[in-house]
Structures are given as C-alpha cells and as structure tokens.
PDB file of C-alpha atoms in Angstrom:
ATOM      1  CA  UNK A   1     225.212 263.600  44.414  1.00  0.00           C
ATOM      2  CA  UNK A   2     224.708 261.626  41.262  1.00  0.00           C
ATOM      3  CA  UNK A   3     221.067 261.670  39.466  1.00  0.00           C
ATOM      4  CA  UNK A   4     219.187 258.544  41.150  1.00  0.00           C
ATOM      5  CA  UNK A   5     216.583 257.314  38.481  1.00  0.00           C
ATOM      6  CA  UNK A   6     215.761 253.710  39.612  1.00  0.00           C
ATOM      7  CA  UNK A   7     214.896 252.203  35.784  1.00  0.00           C
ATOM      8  CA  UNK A   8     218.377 253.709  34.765  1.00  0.00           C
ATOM      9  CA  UNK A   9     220.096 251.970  37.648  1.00  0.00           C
ATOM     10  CA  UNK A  10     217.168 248.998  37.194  1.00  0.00           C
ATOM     11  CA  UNK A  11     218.758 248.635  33.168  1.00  0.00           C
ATOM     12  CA  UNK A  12     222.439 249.192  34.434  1.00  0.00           C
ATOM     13  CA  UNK A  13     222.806 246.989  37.038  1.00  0.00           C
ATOM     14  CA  UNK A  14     219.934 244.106  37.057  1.00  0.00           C
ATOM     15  CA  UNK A  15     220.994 241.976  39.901  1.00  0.00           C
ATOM     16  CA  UNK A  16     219.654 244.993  42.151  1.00  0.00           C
ATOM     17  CA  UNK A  17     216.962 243.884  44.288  1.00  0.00           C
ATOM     18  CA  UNK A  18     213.617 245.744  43.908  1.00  0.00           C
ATOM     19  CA  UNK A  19     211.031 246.019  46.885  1.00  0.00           C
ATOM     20  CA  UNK A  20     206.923 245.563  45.870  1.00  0.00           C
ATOM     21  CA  UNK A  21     205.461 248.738  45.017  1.00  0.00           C
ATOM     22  CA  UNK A  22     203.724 248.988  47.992  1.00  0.00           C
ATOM     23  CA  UNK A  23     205.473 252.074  49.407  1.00  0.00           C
ATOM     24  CA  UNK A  24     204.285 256.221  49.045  1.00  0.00           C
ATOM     25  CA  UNK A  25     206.428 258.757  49.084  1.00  0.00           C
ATOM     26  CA  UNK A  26     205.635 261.462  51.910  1.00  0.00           C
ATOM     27  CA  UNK A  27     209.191 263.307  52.399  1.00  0.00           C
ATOM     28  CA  UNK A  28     210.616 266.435  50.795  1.00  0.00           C
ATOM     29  CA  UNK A  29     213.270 264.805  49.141  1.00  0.00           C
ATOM     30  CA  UNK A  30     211.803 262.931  46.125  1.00  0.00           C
ATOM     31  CA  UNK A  31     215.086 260.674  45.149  1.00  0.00           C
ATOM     32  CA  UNK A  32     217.700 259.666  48.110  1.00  0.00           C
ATOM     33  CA  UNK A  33     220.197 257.162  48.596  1.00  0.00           C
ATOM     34  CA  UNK A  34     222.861 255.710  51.051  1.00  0.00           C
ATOM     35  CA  UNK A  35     224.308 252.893  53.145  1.00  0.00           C
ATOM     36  CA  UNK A  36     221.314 251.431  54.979  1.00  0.00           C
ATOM     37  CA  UNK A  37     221.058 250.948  58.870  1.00  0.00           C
ATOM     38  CA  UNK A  38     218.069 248.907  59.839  1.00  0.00           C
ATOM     39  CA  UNK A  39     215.563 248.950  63.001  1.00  0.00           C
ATOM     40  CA  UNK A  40     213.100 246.277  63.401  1.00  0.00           C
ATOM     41  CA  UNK A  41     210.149 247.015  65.939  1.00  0.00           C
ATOM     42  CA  UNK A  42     206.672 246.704  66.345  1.00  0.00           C
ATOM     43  CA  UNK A  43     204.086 249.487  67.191  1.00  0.00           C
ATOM     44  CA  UNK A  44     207.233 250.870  69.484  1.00  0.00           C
ATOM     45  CA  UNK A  45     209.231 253.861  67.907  1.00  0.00           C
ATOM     46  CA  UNK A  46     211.592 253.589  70.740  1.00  0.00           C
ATOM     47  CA  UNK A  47     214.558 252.359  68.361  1.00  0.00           C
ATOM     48  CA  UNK A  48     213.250 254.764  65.278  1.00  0.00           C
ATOM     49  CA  UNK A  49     213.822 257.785  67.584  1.00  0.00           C
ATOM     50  CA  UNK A  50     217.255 256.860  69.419  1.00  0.00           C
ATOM     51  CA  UNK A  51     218.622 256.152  65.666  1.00  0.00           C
ATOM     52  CA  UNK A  52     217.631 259.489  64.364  1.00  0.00           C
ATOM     53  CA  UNK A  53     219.044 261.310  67.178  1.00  0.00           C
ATOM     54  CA  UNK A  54     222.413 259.903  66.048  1.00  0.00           C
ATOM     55  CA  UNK A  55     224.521 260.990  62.983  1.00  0.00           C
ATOM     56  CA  UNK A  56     223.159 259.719  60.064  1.00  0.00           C
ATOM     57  CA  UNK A  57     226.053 260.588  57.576  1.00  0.00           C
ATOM     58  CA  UNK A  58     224.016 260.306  54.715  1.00  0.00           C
ATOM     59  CA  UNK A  59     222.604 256.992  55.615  1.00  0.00           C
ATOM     60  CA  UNK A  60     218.903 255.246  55.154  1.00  0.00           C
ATOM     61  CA  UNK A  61     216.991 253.955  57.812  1.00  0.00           C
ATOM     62  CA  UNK A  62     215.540 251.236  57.316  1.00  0.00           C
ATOM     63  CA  UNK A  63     212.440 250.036  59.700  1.00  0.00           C
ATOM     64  CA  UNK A  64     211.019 246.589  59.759  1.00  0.00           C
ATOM     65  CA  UNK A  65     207.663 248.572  61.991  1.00  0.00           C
ATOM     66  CA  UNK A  66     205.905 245.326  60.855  1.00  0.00           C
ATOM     67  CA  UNK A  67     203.851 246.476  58.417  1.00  0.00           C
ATOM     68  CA  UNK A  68     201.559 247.910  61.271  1.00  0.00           C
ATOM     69  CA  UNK A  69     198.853 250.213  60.051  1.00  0.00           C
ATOM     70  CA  UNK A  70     198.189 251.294  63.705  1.00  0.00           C
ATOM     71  CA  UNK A  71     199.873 253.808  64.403  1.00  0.00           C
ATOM     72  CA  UNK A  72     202.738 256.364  63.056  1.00  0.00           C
ATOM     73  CA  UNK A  73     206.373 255.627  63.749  1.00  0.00           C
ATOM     74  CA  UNK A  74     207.491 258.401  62.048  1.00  0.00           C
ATOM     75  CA  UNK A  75     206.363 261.938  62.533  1.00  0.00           C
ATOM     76  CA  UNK A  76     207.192 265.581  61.803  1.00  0.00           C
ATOM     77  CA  UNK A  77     209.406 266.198  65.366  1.00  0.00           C
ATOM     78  CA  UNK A  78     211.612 262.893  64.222  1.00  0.00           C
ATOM     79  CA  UNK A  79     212.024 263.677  60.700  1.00  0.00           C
ATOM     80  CA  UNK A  80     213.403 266.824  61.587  1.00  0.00           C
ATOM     81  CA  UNK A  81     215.713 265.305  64.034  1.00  0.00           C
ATOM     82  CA  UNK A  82     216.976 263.115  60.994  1.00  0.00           C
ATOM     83  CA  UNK A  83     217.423 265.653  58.899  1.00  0.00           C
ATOM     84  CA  UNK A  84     219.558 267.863  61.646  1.00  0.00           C
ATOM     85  CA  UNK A  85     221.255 264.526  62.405  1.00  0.00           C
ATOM     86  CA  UNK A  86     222.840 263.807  58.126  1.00  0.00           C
ATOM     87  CA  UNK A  87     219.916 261.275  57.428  1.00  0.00           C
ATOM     88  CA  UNK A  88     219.263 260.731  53.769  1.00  0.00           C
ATOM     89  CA  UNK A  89     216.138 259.016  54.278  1.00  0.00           C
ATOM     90  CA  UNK A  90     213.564 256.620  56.025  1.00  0.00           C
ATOM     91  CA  UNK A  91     212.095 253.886  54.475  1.00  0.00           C
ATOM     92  CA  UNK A  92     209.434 252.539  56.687  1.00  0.00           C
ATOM     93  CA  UNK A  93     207.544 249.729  56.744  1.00  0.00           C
ATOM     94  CA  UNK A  94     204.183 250.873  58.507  1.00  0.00           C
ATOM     95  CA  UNK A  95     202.740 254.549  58.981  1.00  0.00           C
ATOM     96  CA  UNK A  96     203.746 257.921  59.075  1.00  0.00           C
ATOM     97  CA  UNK A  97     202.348 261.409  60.394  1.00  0.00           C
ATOM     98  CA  UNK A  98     202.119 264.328  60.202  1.00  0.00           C
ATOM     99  CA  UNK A  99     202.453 264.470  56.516  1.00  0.00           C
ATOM    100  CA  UNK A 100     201.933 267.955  55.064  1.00  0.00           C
ATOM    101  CA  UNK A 101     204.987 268.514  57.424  1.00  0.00           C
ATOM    102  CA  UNK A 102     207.252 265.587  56.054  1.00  0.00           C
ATOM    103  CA  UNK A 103     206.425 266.776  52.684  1.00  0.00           C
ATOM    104  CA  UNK A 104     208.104 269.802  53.310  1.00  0.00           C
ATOM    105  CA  UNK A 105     211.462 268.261  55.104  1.00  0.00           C
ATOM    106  CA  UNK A 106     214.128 267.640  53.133  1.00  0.00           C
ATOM    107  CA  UNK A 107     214.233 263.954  54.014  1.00  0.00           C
ATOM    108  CA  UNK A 108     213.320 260.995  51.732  1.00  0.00           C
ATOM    109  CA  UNK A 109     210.547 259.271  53.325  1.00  0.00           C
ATOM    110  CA  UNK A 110     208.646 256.293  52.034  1.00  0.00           C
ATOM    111  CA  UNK A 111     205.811 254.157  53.809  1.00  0.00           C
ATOM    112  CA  UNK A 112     202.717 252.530  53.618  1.00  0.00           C
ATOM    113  CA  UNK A 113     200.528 255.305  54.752  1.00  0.00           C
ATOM    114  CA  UNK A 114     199.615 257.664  57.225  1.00  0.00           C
ATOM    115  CA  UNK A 115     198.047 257.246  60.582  1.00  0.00           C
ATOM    116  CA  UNK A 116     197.256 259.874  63.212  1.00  0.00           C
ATOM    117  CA  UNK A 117     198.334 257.790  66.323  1.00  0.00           C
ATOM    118  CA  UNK A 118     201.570 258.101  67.531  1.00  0.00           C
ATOM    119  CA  UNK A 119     203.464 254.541  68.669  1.00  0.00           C
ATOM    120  CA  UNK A 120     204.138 253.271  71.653  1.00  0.00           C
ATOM    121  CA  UNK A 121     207.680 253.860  73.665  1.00  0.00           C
ATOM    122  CA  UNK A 122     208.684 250.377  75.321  1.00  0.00           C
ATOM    123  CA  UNK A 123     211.854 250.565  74.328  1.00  0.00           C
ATOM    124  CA  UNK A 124     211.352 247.281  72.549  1.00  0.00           C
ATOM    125  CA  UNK A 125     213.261 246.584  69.237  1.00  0.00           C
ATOM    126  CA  UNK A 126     216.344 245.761  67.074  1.00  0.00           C
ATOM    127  CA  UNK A 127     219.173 247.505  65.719  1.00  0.00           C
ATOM    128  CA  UNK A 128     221.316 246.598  62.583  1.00  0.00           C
ATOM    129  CA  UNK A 129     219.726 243.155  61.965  1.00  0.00           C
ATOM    130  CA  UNK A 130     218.599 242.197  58.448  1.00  0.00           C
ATOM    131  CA  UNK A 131     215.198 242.604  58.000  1.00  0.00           C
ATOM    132  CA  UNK A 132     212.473 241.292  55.037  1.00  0.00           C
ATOM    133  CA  UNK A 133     209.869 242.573  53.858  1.00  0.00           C
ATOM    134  CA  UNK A 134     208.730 243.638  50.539  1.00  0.00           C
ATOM    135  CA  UNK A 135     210.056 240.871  48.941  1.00  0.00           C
ATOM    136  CA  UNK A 136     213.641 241.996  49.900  1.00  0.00           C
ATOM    137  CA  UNK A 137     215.765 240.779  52.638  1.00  0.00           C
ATOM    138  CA  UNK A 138     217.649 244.348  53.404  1.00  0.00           C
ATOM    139  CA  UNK A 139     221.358 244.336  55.578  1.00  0.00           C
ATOM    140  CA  UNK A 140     222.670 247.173  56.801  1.00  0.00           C
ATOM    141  CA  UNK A 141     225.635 248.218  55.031  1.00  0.00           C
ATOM    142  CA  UNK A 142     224.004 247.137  51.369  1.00  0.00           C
ATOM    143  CA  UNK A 143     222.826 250.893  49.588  1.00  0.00           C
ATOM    144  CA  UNK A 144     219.278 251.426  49.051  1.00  0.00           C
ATOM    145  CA  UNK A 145     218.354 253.883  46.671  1.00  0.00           C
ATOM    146  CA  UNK A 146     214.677 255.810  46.092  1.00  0.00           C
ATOM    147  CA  UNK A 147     212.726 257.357  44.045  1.00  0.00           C
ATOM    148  CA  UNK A 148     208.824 257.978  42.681  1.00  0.00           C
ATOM    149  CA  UNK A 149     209.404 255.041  40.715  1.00  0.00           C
ATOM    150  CA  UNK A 150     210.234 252.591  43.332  1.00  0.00           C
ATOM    151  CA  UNK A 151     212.813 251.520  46.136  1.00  0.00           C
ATOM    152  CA  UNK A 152     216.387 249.056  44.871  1.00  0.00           C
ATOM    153  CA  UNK A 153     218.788 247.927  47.082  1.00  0.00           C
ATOM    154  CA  UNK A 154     222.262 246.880  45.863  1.00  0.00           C
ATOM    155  CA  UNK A 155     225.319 244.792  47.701  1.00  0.00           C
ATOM    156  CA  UNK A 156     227.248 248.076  47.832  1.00  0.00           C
ATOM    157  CA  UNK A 157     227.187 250.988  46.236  1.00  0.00           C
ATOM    158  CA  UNK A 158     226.748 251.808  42.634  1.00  0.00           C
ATOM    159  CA  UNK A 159     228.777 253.710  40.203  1.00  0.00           C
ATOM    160  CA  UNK A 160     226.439 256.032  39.324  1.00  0.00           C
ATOM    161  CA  UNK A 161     226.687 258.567  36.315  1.00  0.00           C
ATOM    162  CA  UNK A 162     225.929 262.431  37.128  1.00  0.00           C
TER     163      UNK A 162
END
C-alpha cells in the first residue's frame, strides 16, 4: 500500500474533503485507507456487528452512531472480527471499548472516545446510506483515508505515490 500522509494528499489534491478534528485514534493501525461502506445507527450496534462479520476487502466502515457518548459500539470481540473479515478500518462516530485491546489490533480505528457500556442490539439501523457528520457528508463508495493527522475523504480513489 502507498504511504498515506493526509497534508501530502491535503497539498496534492485540495478538493478532498476533511472531517473536524474531533476524532482519536484507538486502533493498531495508525494510517488506513479504502472504499467506504457506511452504517448509520443510534446506541444499537446491531448493523456495526452484521457488517464486520462480512468481507471487508480492504474497505472503511463508516458509522453515523450519532455522536452518542453512551455507550461503545465498537469493542475488542468486533474489531477482531473486522480484522479476520479484510477491514481496513472503522471510523466511528461515538465510543469505543475496550481500548488497550484495539490498540493492539491491526485495524484503523478512530472515534470520539471511549465508554465502558456496551450498545444496545435492536437491530435498528441503516446500511450504505450517506451519512454527515463532521462537517462531511460521506457515500459509500467515495475513499476515506486516515491518519494521526486527521481523516479526508475523496470522490474516488487517489493516485497515491509510494
């Protein structure tokens, strides 16, 4: 995979859409990019957990969790399932668990913060529906690429140097 520095790709291609710096960066795999599938739910993981148990082929979820700092709708036991599953990474808008663990999984993972509680399982939710937040509208099928410096999505993917 090429090297993903977000300024470099920031100064290369400037019509890339940037999300507010409001995300941390809990996962194992500090830079990550891919095609982006999207979940929107609320204080539910339902959706979160049937996507990860499907083959991720190097794609980023994307959750719309509402910006809920309630509960976790990512864990340890999910983010391994990702990772078995091709997942490049998770960007999540609410909480995560079970950090110390996610920090060693080779997963990109970026969220608000951490909360003990795990979510609720209604089985309430969206799949593959754009979803805003951050100051981004984000469609599945548009690439979203990560690092410690931020989060940019682009139309489709990006010629990247290596």
């Amino acid at each position: 995979m090429s090297s993903i520095i977000t300024p470099d790709i920031c100064d290369a291609h400037p019509d890339v859409q940037v999300l507010d710096p409001i995300f941390v960066s809990f996962g194992g795999r500090e830079a990550f990019c891919g095609p982006i599938r999207t979940v929107k739910c609320f204080e539910d993981n339902s959706l979160v957990k049937q996507a990860v148990g499907e083959p991720g082929e190097g794609a980023v979820l994307v959750v719309d969790a509402g910006g809920s700092h309630r509960c976790a709708m990512l864990g340890d036991m999910l983010a391994e399932q990702a990772v078995d599953n091709g997942w490049a990474g998770v960007v999540m808008y609410g909480c995560v668990r079970d950090v110390d663990v996610l920090a060693e999984t080779d997963l990109g993972v970026h969220a608000l913060g951490a909360h003990p509680r795990k979510s609720e399982k209604r089985g309430e939710g969206l799949r593959d529906i754009p979803v805003t937040f951050a100051g981004v509208t984000v469609e599945p099928g548009q690439w979203l690429y990560a690092d410690n410096n931020g989060i940019v999505v682009a139309k489709e993917r990006l010629p990247l140097d290596t």
